[in-house]
C-alpha cells in the first residue's frame, strides 16, 4: 500500500470517529438531564465536529481529487466510513452515553497525545489543538463516571450495565491493519497495540474509583477499519446524508 | 440535609490576567468541581475568561435595601477623603 | 419603614430609572409580573431548542451543522440565564420547570409550529430570532435588574443568530428553483406566527398596561410588531421572497408599513394547546426531566457522600 493511501485511510478513521461521535452527542441537544449538561455535551459535540472538519479537509488534500470536507463527510457509502464501532452506538440513557464517552475519551486522549508528536506536521498541528479539548472531555467523562458509579444504587447498577454492554466494542479501537503498519513505520501515528495496555490500566483505575468493576475481556466485535459497521450506522447516515442525497449538487 | 435538586452557585470570571473576578451569573451544579466545569461551559464559551471562581449562593451575605441609608449615605459628605478637597498651588505640579 | 414609605421608594426608583434589585422591597404584584415574564421567557428559550434541534443531525453541511448547534447551545444558555434571573425572586428552577410541565406556565406559541424543511431553520433564525431580538433589545432596559442584565448578555450573544438564519435563506434564494421554493414556503408558514410572537394587541393584552407602567416592558406589543415589520420587509425584498400578506403596503404618510389582519383565533387556539406540536414539545421536556432524574440524584448523592468523607477526614 502506498503511504499516501494509508495516510488518507488513517485520516478518514480519525475524522469519522470525531464526526460520528459528534453526531451522536448532538442528538442530546434539548434532551439532557439538566440545562447545564445540555450546554456541556454540546460543547463536546462541537469540539469533535471541529476536529472532524480539520481532518476531512486535510484528508481531501492528501487524496488530491478535490474532495471537500462536505464531500467526505456526507457523500460516501456506508462501507467507506471508517469510524470505530463504539462511536456509532445508540445514546441510550445518560449512563450509556457517559460510558461510551469515557471509554472513547480515554482512547482518544492517549492517541492524540501521541499524534502531537506525529512526523506529519499537519496532523501534529491538528492534534496539538485538539488535545486541549480532548483533555477536557476526558476530565468531564471521568467526573460523570465517578458520580454515576459512586452515586446512588440505581445509578451504580445502570452504569455498570452500560460498561458491561459497551465493553465488547472497545477491542475494535485497537485493531490494526496494513494502513496502520504504514502509518507506524512512517512515524505518523502510534502503535495502537502499545496503547491498549495503558488504556486498560487507566480505565481500570477510573472504574475502581467509581466503585465499578472492569468487565472481563471476552469476545470483541471488530470490523470498522474495513467499513463493516453495526446496524445503527445506516440510520445515522440516512439522517446525516438526507439533504445532500435528496438535493444533489446544491450549495447550502 | 439531603437535597435532590442541585444547589445554585454564583460564578465569577476573571476576563484577563491582571483584572479582578467579576460576577457573571449563576448556575446549578451538584458540587464545586461540577460548578467550575459548568461555569466554563456556560460562561466562557466566547473566550470570556482566564480564571473562574464559584461559590454556593447560600454563602453570600449582603446588605439590605432598608439599611442602605445608614450604610452608605453617611459617606456622601466626607469630602476630605477625596484629593480635590485639598488646595495645592498649580506651581507645585501634579500631585 | 411603613409599606407606604416602601411603596414611595419603589415608585421613585421606577420613575428615575433606578433598577429594582432582588432584595429590594417591591409590590407583590410587581414580583409576580416580573417572575411570570422571566419564567415564560426562560421556558421559551428551552422549548425553542426543540424545533431547531430537529435539524441538527440533518444539517446539509458541516459549516451549517456547527453553526446551528452553537446557536441552539446559546438558547440553552439563555434559558439558564433567565431561570437564574427568575430564581433571584426566590422560586427555584425546579419549581419553574414543574410549572411548565404541569401546564401552569406558558412559553412562546411560535415553538408549537414544526420545522419541516431546512429552509425553516433559516426562517426561524431570520424571523423568529429577529422578532425575539426586537423584544429583547427593549427588555435590556427593563426595570428589574437581574432581568435587564440577563437581556444585555443575551442580546450580545444573539447577534449571530439572526444572521445565521438569513444567510441560510440567502444561499437558498441564490440556489436552484427548488431551493428558492423551499425558502418561500418557509416564509409563508412562519410570517404570521412570527407576528403573533409579540402577543395580542395592547388593548387586548391582560398584562400590557401594568407592565408598561412598571417599566418591565418599555414598548407596547403593537409598536414592537410594527418595528419588526418595518425592518423585515426590505430584508425579504433583498432575498427576492414575497411576504404572504396582500395588504402589506408602504404608508408614506405614517412612514411605516400598513399590513393585514392577524388570525387571532389561530393564536389563541395554539396557546390553548391545539398547535401542531404543543403535545410533542411538552412531552419532550417531560421526558428530559424524567429521564434525567436518576442522573441528577446520583450527582447529588455523590456530592453528599464526598462531603461526609471530607468531614470525617477533617475530624
Short mmCIF file of N, CA and C in Angstrom, two decimals, chain A residues 3 114-115 117-120 181-190:
data_model
loop_
_atom_site.label_atom_id
_atom_site.label_comp_id
_atom_site.label_asym_id
_atom_site.label_seq_id
_atom_site.Cartn_x
_atom_site.Cartn_y
_atom_site.Cartn_z
N UNK A 3 2.02 5.02 0.78
CA UNK A 3 1.87 5.78 2.03
C UNK A 3 0.74 6.80 1.93
N UNK A 114 -0.10 11.07 21.42
CA UNK A 114 0.95 10.56 20.52
C UNK A 114 0.96 11.32 19.19
N UNK A 115 -0.22 11.66 18.70
CA UNK A 115 -0.30 12.34 17.40
C UNK A 115 0.33 13.73 17.43
N UNK A 117 3.07 14.26 18.39
CA UNK A 117 4.48 14.04 18.01
C UNK A 117 4.58 13.47 16.60
N UNK A 118 3.50 13.50 15.84
CA UNK A 118 3.48 12.89 14.51
C UNK A 118 4.55 13.49 13.59
N UNK A 119 5.10 12.63 12.73
CA UNK A 119 6.06 13.13 11.74
C UNK A 119 5.34 13.95 10.67
N UNK A 120 4.05 13.81 10.59
CA UNK A 120 3.25 14.62 9.66
C UNK A 120 2.89 15.93 10.36
N UNK A 181 0.15 -0.23 9.74
CA UNK A 181 1.58 -0.60 9.67
C UNK A 181 2.37 0.49 8.95
N UNK A 182 1.83 0.97 7.83
CA UNK A 182 2.46 2.07 7.09
C UNK A 182 2.61 3.31 7.97
N UNK A 183 1.54 3.60 8.67
CA UNK A 183 1.48 4.82 9.49
C UNK A 183 2.49 4.75 10.63
N UNK A 184 2.57 3.59 11.26
CA UNK A 184 3.51 3.41 12.37
C UNK A 184 4.94 3.50 11.83
N UNK A 185 5.18 2.80 10.71
CA UNK A 185 6.53 2.79 10.13
C UNK A 185 6.98 4.20 9.76
N UNK A 186 6.05 5.02 9.28
CA UNK A 186 6.41 6.39 8.87
C UNK A 186 6.44 7.36 10.04
N UNK A 187 6.15 6.87 11.23
CA UNK A 187 6.18 7.75 12.41
C UNK A 187 5.03 8.75 12.43
N UNK A 188 3.97 8.43 11.68
CA UNK A 188 2.82 9.35 11.62
C UNK A 188 1.91 9.15 12.82
N UNK A 189 1.72 7.90 13.17
CA UNK A 189 0.84 7.61 14.31
C UNK A 189 1.40 6.48 15.16
N UNK A 190 0.86 6.33 16.36
CA UNK A 190 1.41 5.36 17.31
C UNK A 190 0.93 3.94 17.01
#
